[in-house]
GROMACS .gro file of C-alpha atoms in nm:
model
  303
    1MET     CA    1  -7.904  -2.128  -4.149
    2GLN     CA    2  -8.012  -2.083  -4.534
    3ASP     CA    3  -7.963  -1.673  -4.441
    4ILE     CA    4  -7.575  -1.730  -4.362
    5PRO     CA    5  -7.384  -1.744  -4.668
    6TRP     CA    6  -7.050  -1.831  -4.505
    7LEU     CA    7  -7.186  -2.167  -4.338
    8LYS     CA    8  -7.341  -2.324  -4.640
    9PRO     CA    9  -6.995  -2.455  -4.790
   10VAL     CA   10  -6.956  -2.647  -4.463
   11VAL     CA   11  -7.308  -2.798  -4.463
   12HIS     CA   12  -7.250  -2.909  -4.851
   13ASP     CA   13  -6.943  -3.055  -4.765
   14PHE     CA   14  -7.095  -3.258  -4.497
   15CYS     CA   15  -7.355  -3.353  -4.706
   16THR     CA   16  -7.129  -3.517  -4.944
   17GLN     CA   17  -6.978  -3.698  -4.695
   18LEU     CA   18  -7.303  -3.810  -4.610
   19LYS     CA   19  -7.427  -3.937  -4.934
   20SER     CA   20  -7.090  -4.137  -5.003
   21GLN     CA   21  -7.135  -4.297  -4.681
   22HIS     CA   22  -6.775  -4.176  -4.565
   23VAL     CA   23  -6.900  -3.958  -4.294
   24GLY     CA   24  -6.692  -3.968  -3.957
   25HIS     CA   25  -6.866  -4.053  -3.613
   26ALA     CA   26  -6.725  -3.726  -3.423
   27TYR     CA   27  -6.675  -3.381  -3.562
   28LEU     CA   28  -6.535  -3.086  -3.387
   29ILE     CA   29  -6.738  -2.730  -3.525
   30GLY     CA   30  -6.506  -2.473  -3.403
   31VAL     CA   31  -6.739  -2.185  -3.515
   32HIS     CA   32  -6.782  -1.916  -3.273
   33ALA     CA   33  -7.127  -1.880  -3.179
   34GLY     CA   34  -7.118  -1.520  -3.315
   35TYR     CA   35  -7.046  -1.663  -3.673
   36GLY     CA   36  -7.363  -1.943  -3.657
   37GLY     CA   37  -7.153  -2.205  -3.475
   38GLU     CA   38  -7.509  -2.328  -3.314
   39PRO     CA   39  -7.723  -2.316  -3.637
   40LEU     CA   40  -7.440  -2.496  -3.822
   41THR     CA   41  -7.421  -2.779  -3.584
   42LEU     CA   42  -7.797  -2.836  -3.577
   43ALA     CA   43  -7.817  -2.813  -3.939
   44MET     CA   44  -7.517  -3.101  -3.950
   45ALA     CA   45  -7.748  -3.281  -3.725
   46LYS     CA   46  -8.059  -3.231  -3.921
   47ALA     CA   47  -7.885  -3.337  -4.217
   48ALA     CA   48  -7.775  -3.675  -4.043
   49LEU     CA   49  -8.130  -3.757  -3.964
   50CYS     CA   50  -8.292  -3.645  -4.281
   51HIS     CA   51  -8.467  -3.932  -4.483
   52THR     CA   52  -8.425  -3.764  -4.855
   53LEU     CA   53  -8.120  -3.553  -4.823
   54THR     CA   54  -8.005  -3.268  -5.079
   55GLN     CA   55  -7.663  -3.163  -5.152
   56ASP     CA   56  -7.752  -2.844  -4.956
   57GLY     CA   57  -7.906  -3.001  -4.620
   58ALA     CA   58  -8.190  -3.173  -4.508
   59CYS     CA   59  -8.482  -3.161  -4.706
   60GLY     CA   60  -8.719  -2.986  -4.430
   61PHE     CA   61  -9.017  -3.242  -4.510
   62CYS     CA   62  -8.972  -3.569  -4.444
   63LYS     CA   63  -9.089  -3.732  -4.088
   64GLY     CA   64  -8.698  -3.704  -3.974
   65CYS     CA   65  -8.672  -3.339  -4.048
   66GLN     CA   66  -9.012  -3.263  -3.882
   67LEU     CA   67  -8.900  -3.440  -3.569
   68VAL     CA   68  -8.602  -3.225  -3.559
   69GLU     CA   69  -8.810  -2.930  -3.636
   70ALA     CA   70  -9.040  -2.997  -3.356
   71ASN     CA   71  -8.775  -3.074  -3.103
   72THR     CA   72  -8.914  -3.404  -3.041
   73HIS     CA   73  -8.657  -3.656  -3.230
   74PRO     CA   74  -8.605  -3.956  -3.024
   75ASP     CA   75  -8.249  -4.011  -3.134
   76LEU     CA   76  -8.132  -3.651  -3.112
   77TYR     CA   77  -7.975  -3.580  -2.796
   78HIS     CA   78  -7.864  -3.211  -2.724
   79VAL     CA   79  -7.630  -3.137  -2.424
   80VAL     CA   80  -7.571  -2.777  -2.285
   81ALA     CA   81  -7.391  -2.656  -2.002
   82ASP     CA   82  -7.528  -2.688  -1.674
   83GLY     CA   83  -7.443  -2.314  -1.528
   84ASN     CA   84  -7.073  -2.270  -1.627
   85GLN     CA   85  -7.005  -2.651  -1.687
   86ILE     CA   86  -7.115  -2.954  -1.850
   87LYS     CA   87  -7.088  -3.194  -1.565
   88VAL     CA   88  -6.990  -3.547  -1.567
   89ASP     CA   89  -7.344  -3.671  -1.499
   90GLN     CA   90  -7.459  -3.494  -1.816
   91ILE     CA   91  -7.229  -3.716  -2.031
   92ARG     CA   92  -7.254  -4.016  -1.872
   93GLU     CA   93  -7.647  -3.996  -1.898
   94LEU     CA   94  -7.574  -3.922  -2.288
   95CYS     CA   95  -7.325  -4.218  -2.316
   96GLN     CA   96  -7.594  -4.445  -2.188
   97LYS     CA   97  -7.870  -4.328  -2.417
   98LEU     CA   98  -7.607  -4.373  -2.722
   99THR     CA   99  -7.575  -4.723  -2.654
  100SER     CA  100  -7.963  -4.789  -2.701
  101THR     CA  101  -8.117  -4.876  -3.046
  102SER     CA  102  -8.202  -4.619  -3.279
  103GLN     CA  103  -8.594  -4.540  -3.243
  104GLN     CA  104  -8.634  -4.389  -3.619
  105GLY     CA  105  -8.417  -4.697  -3.762
  106GLY     CA  106  -8.110  -4.401  -3.883
  107ARG     CA  107  -7.860  -4.254  -3.693
  108ARG     CA  108  -7.823  -4.117  -3.303
  109VAL     CA  109  -7.673  -3.817  -3.291
  110ALA     CA  110  -7.543  -3.615  -3.000
  111VAL     CA  111  -7.514  -3.234  -3.019
  112ILE     CA  112  -7.254  -3.095  -2.732
  113SER     CA  113  -7.269  -2.682  -2.738
  114LEU     CA  114  -6.967  -2.498  -2.626
  115CYS     CA  115  -6.773  -2.812  -2.546
  116GLU     CA  116  -6.499  -2.649  -2.414
  117LYS     CA  117  -6.730  -2.627  -2.101
  118LEU     CA  118  -6.680  -2.988  -2.029
  119ASN     CA  119  -6.521  -3.021  -1.717
  120LEU     CA  120  -6.257  -3.262  -1.676
  121ALA     CA  121  -6.442  -3.553  -1.497
  122ALA     CA  122  -6.711  -3.491  -1.820
  123ALA     CA  123  -6.435  -3.484  -2.072
  124ASN     CA  124  -6.272  -3.813  -1.958
  125ALA     CA  125  -6.631  -3.983  -1.957
  126LEU     CA  126  -6.686  -3.866  -2.323
  127LEU     CA  127  -6.327  -4.020  -2.458
  128LYS     CA  128  -6.465  -4.392  -2.431
  129THR     CA  129  -6.757  -4.294  -2.641
  130LEU     CA  130  -6.538  -4.075  -2.906
  131GLU     CA  131  -6.288  -4.406  -2.907
  132GLU     CA  132  -6.587  -4.646  -2.988
  133PRO     CA  133  -6.912  -4.457  -3.077
  134GLY     CA  134  -7.101  -4.778  -3.170
  135LYS     CA  135  -7.274  -4.827  -3.523
  136ASP     CA  136  -7.452  -4.517  -3.672
  137THR     CA  137  -7.357  -4.307  -3.380
  138LEU     CA  138  -7.253  -3.955  -3.464
  139LEU     CA  139  -7.124  -3.670  -3.210
  140LEU     CA  140  -7.104  -3.305  -3.319
  141LEU     CA  141  -6.917  -3.117  -3.094
  142GLN     CA  142  -6.949  -2.716  -3.105
  143SER     CA  143  -6.687  -2.484  -2.968
  144ASN     CA  144  -6.645  -2.099  -2.945
  145THR     CA  145  -6.248  -2.183  -2.835
  146PRO     CA  146  -6.123  -2.505  -2.969
  147SER     CA  147  -5.779  -2.444  -2.791
  148ARG     CA  148  -5.948  -2.496  -2.493
  149LEU     CA  149  -6.066  -2.851  -2.527
  150MET     CA  150  -5.814  -3.152  -2.402
  151ALA     CA  151  -5.586  -3.263  -2.665
  152THR     CA  152  -5.763  -3.606  -2.635
  153ILE     CA  153  -6.073  -3.495  -2.749
  154ASN     CA  154  -5.954  -3.261  -3.030
  155SER     CA  155  -5.749  -3.548  -3.159
  156ARG     CA  156  -6.047  -3.814  -3.145
  157CYS     CA  157  -6.259  -3.588  -3.379
  158GLN     CA  158  -6.261  -3.447  -3.727
  159ARG     CA  159  -6.260  -3.096  -3.802
  160VAL     CA  160  -6.484  -2.899  -4.016
  161HIS     CA  161  -6.345  -2.682  -4.254
  162PHE     CA  162  -6.470  -2.343  -4.217
  163GLN     CA  163  -6.362  -2.015  -4.390
  164SER     CA  164  -6.422  -1.692  -4.181
  165PRO     CA  165  -6.629  -1.436  -4.404
  166SER     CA  166  -6.436  -1.137  -4.488
  167ILE     CA  167  -6.516  -0.792  -4.364
  168ASP     CA  168  -6.677  -0.691  -4.697
  169GLU     CA  169  -6.909  -1.043  -4.680
  170ILE     CA  170  -7.015  -0.937  -4.345
  171LYS     CA  171  -7.103  -0.583  -4.419
  172ALA     CA  172  -7.309  -0.713  -4.707
  173TRP     CA  173  -7.470  -0.946  -4.501
  174LEU     CA  174  -7.535  -0.724  -4.204
  175SER     CA  175  -7.668  -0.444  -4.496
  176GLN     CA  176  -7.965  -0.689  -4.590
  177GLY     CA  177  -8.138  -0.631  -4.233
  178HIS     CA  178  -7.959  -0.290  -4.128
  179GLU     CA  179  -7.950   0.025  -4.360
  180SER     CA  180  -7.636   0.248  -4.228
  181GLY     CA  181  -7.370   0.440  -4.383
  182ALA     CA  182  -7.158   0.398  -4.116
  183ASP     CA  183  -6.946   0.108  -4.078
  184VAL     CA  184  -7.057  -0.095  -3.787
  185THR     CA  185  -6.796  -0.388  -3.833
  186TRP     CA  186  -6.542  -0.180  -3.638
  187CYS     CA  187  -6.701  -0.346  -3.312
  188LEU     CA  188  -6.698  -0.733  -3.416
  189PRO     CA  189  -6.439  -0.815  -3.188
  190VAL     CA  190  -6.653  -0.715  -2.892
  191MET     CA  191  -6.967  -0.874  -3.007
  192GLY     CA  192  -6.801  -1.187  -3.106
  193GLY     CA  193  -6.940  -1.211  -3.462
  194PRO     CA  194  -7.182  -1.069  -3.701
  195LEU     CA  195  -7.466  -1.264  -3.587
  196GLU     CA  196  -7.424  -1.071  -3.237
  197LEU     CA  197  -7.360  -0.789  -3.449
  198ALA     CA  198  -7.687  -0.816  -3.612
  199SER     CA  199  -7.882  -0.845  -3.289
  200ALA     CA  200  -7.707  -0.569  -3.122
  201LEU     CA  201  -7.819  -0.319  -3.422
  202GLN     CA  202  -8.181  -0.395  -3.330
  203ASP     CA  203  -8.156  -0.289  -2.976
  204GLN     CA  204  -7.989  -0.041  -2.767
  205ARG     CA  205  -7.632  -0.214  -2.739
  206TYR     CA  206  -7.456  -0.082  -3.033
  207GLU     CA  207  -7.548   0.269  -2.966
  208HIS     CA  208  -7.415   0.174  -2.625
  209LEU     CA  209  -7.092   0.088  -2.778
  210LEU     CA  210  -7.048   0.370  -2.975
  211GLN     CA  211  -7.092   0.597  -2.670
  212LEU     CA  212  -6.829   0.397  -2.484
  213ARG     CA  213  -6.604   0.448  -2.743
  214LYS     CA  214  -6.672   0.838  -2.760
  215ASP     CA  215  -6.616   0.834  -2.391
  216TRP     CA  216  -6.288   0.621  -2.395
  217THR     CA  217  -6.153   0.831  -2.668
  218GLN     CA  218  -6.248   1.178  -2.453
  219SER     CA  219  -6.075   1.029  -2.125
  220LEU     CA  220  -5.742   0.900  -2.258
  221SER     CA  221  -5.712   1.240  -2.449
  222SER     CA  222  -5.790   1.424  -2.115
  223GLY     CA  223  -5.635   1.173  -1.891
  224HIS     CA  224  -5.927   1.228  -1.667
  225LEU     CA  225  -6.218   0.950  -1.658
  226CYS     CA  226  -6.538   1.125  -1.771
  227ALA     CA  227  -6.896   1.103  -1.580
  228ASN     CA  228  -7.015   0.828  -1.805
  229LEU     CA  229  -6.746   0.562  -1.738
  230MET     CA  230  -6.760   0.678  -1.367
  231ASN     CA  231  -7.114   0.579  -1.325
  232ILE     CA  232  -7.133   0.264  -1.519
  233ASN     CA  233  -7.309  -0.047  -1.434
  234ASP     CA  234  -7.187  -0.378  -1.349
  235ASN     CA  235  -7.329  -0.541  -1.672
  236GLN     CA  236  -7.142  -0.294  -1.908
  237VAL     CA  237  -6.783  -0.318  -1.740
  238SER     CA  238  -6.702  -0.622  -1.980
  239ASP     CA  239  -6.795  -0.415  -2.311
  240ALA     CA  240  -6.594  -0.114  -2.176
  241ILE     CA  241  -6.292  -0.287  -2.125
  242LYS     CA  242  -6.323  -0.474  -2.482
  243VAL     CA  243  -6.396  -0.153  -2.635
  244LEU     CA  244  -6.073   0.010  -2.444
  245TYR     CA  245  -5.902  -0.283  -2.582
  246LEU     CA  246  -6.007  -0.199  -2.954
  247ILE     CA  247  -5.886   0.190  -2.931
  248LEU     CA  248  -5.575   0.078  -2.814
  249ARG     CA  249  -5.516  -0.161  -3.072
  250GLN     CA  250  -5.651   0.084  -3.329
  251LYS     CA  251  -5.375   0.367  -3.206
  252LEU     CA  252  -5.131   0.094  -3.250
  253VAL     CA  253  -5.234   0.017  -3.619
  254LYS     CA  254  -5.309   0.394  -3.724
  255GLN     CA  255  -5.049   0.626  -3.545
  256THR     CA  256  -4.772   0.470  -3.757
  257GLN     CA  257  -4.545   0.763  -3.623
  258LEU     CA  258  -4.499   0.620  -3.253
  259ASP     CA  259  -4.177   0.504  -3.185
  260ALA     CA  260  -4.063   0.140  -3.102
  261LEU     CA  261  -4.063   0.171  -2.731
  262MET     CA  262  -4.408   0.373  -2.734
  263ARG     CA  263  -4.549   0.104  -2.937
  264VAL     CA  264  -4.442  -0.187  -2.706
  265LYS     CA  265  -4.574  -0.016  -2.382
  266VAL     CA  266  -4.929   0.052  -2.548
  267SER     CA  267  -4.920  -0.309  -2.661
  268GLU     CA  268  -4.845  -0.411  -2.312
  269LEU     CA  269  -5.151  -0.212  -2.160
  270ALA     CA  270  -5.341  -0.347  -2.421
  271ALA     CA  271  -5.240  -0.679  -2.328
  272LYS     CA  272  -5.324  -0.582  -1.999
  273VAL     CA  273  -5.674  -0.467  -2.049
  274MET     CA  274  -5.785  -0.782  -2.263
  275ASN     CA  275  -5.611  -0.989  -1.975
  276THR     CA  276  -5.839  -0.811  -1.707
  277TYR     CA  277  -6.139  -0.889  -1.916
  278HIS     CA  278  -6.061  -1.275  -1.932
  279LYS     CA  279  -6.028  -1.225  -1.536
  280LEU     CA  280  -6.395  -1.079  -1.506
  281SER     CA  281  -6.551  -1.415  -1.509
  282VAL     CA  282  -6.393  -1.540  -1.191
  283MET     CA  283  -6.371  -1.180  -1.010
  284PRO     CA  284  -6.658  -1.181  -0.732
  285ASN     CA  285  -6.676  -0.810  -0.725
  286VAL     CA  286  -6.544  -0.554  -0.967
  287ASN     CA  287  -6.452  -0.187  -0.866
  288SER     CA  288  -6.501  -0.068  -1.211
  289LEU     CA  289  -6.414   0.312  -1.096
  290ALA     CA  290  -6.092   0.182  -1.006
  291LEU     CA  291  -6.025  -0.061  -1.266
  292PHE     CA  292  -6.095   0.236  -1.499
  293GLN     CA  293  -5.900   0.522  -1.357
  294GLY     CA  294  -5.586   0.288  -1.301
  295PHE     CA  295  -5.606   0.236  -1.711
  296ILE     CA  296  -5.632   0.599  -1.762
  297LEU     CA  297  -5.337   0.652  -1.529
  298GLU     CA  298  -5.129   0.382  -1.684
  299TYR     CA  299  -5.189   0.543  -2.033
  300LYS     CA  300  -5.087   0.893  -1.918
  301GLN     CA  301  -4.800   0.805  -1.748
  302LEU     CA  302  -4.652   0.600  -2.112
  303THR     CA  303  -4.778   0.870  -2.306
   0.00000   0.00000   0.00000
């Protein structure tokens, strides 16, 4: 957390609320995991349970902090998805626990990670606790995509104010752990955020993304799918589709000479590519060869 500079103002504001005793009972942390949504949420939970809070967060030394660090704090509850969903039984169990007396004599804090995965029954089960949380109860709901939450959940939570870092700030942060003369931020939309990009730079995934960019550029130029894209494995399909989307969007930005009709057609193809990506999670089997060849054919026809 301390190494992610764009999260510090959020923690500072939250600590100010804690110190002034103007803290809310439920917060929606709409910060993508790739930008630090998870460590931010846990830092807020730790601050809420700290006995000697500082302006910049939990002290790290008191009993409350030590219990959180050891993952044994009896008044901290963490809910994560069971598979692809957060299920109603998980939320009912959480709500029941939040009715009990605090074992450490302070707050009871519940963290719900990726709360957009709440299924309908689970979301409805959470509503009553959000409306009447009980004394000294704090709920922290982290979400990569807050727009997917039920409006009734959204309206019952305070939103944390988060300012996304600029590209220059991200480059400066990445340079601390990765020395490179090249701009690696081109693939941020593929990775989801700088934290995931930093992780990719430590393994072979970033090199694979560079190869995908080269392969798609060659294939779009020639009108024929190159060998690498023909032999891609199932685990790489999502990355390949997102890289294609970035190339098409970049074409719209950089090729200002494109006429209005052509820009519309390229934009529509880019939208179709991204829509296909979003459908991947519910596709039982994907014929990537046919899918990629279809994209190349459509591009060839419109150009």
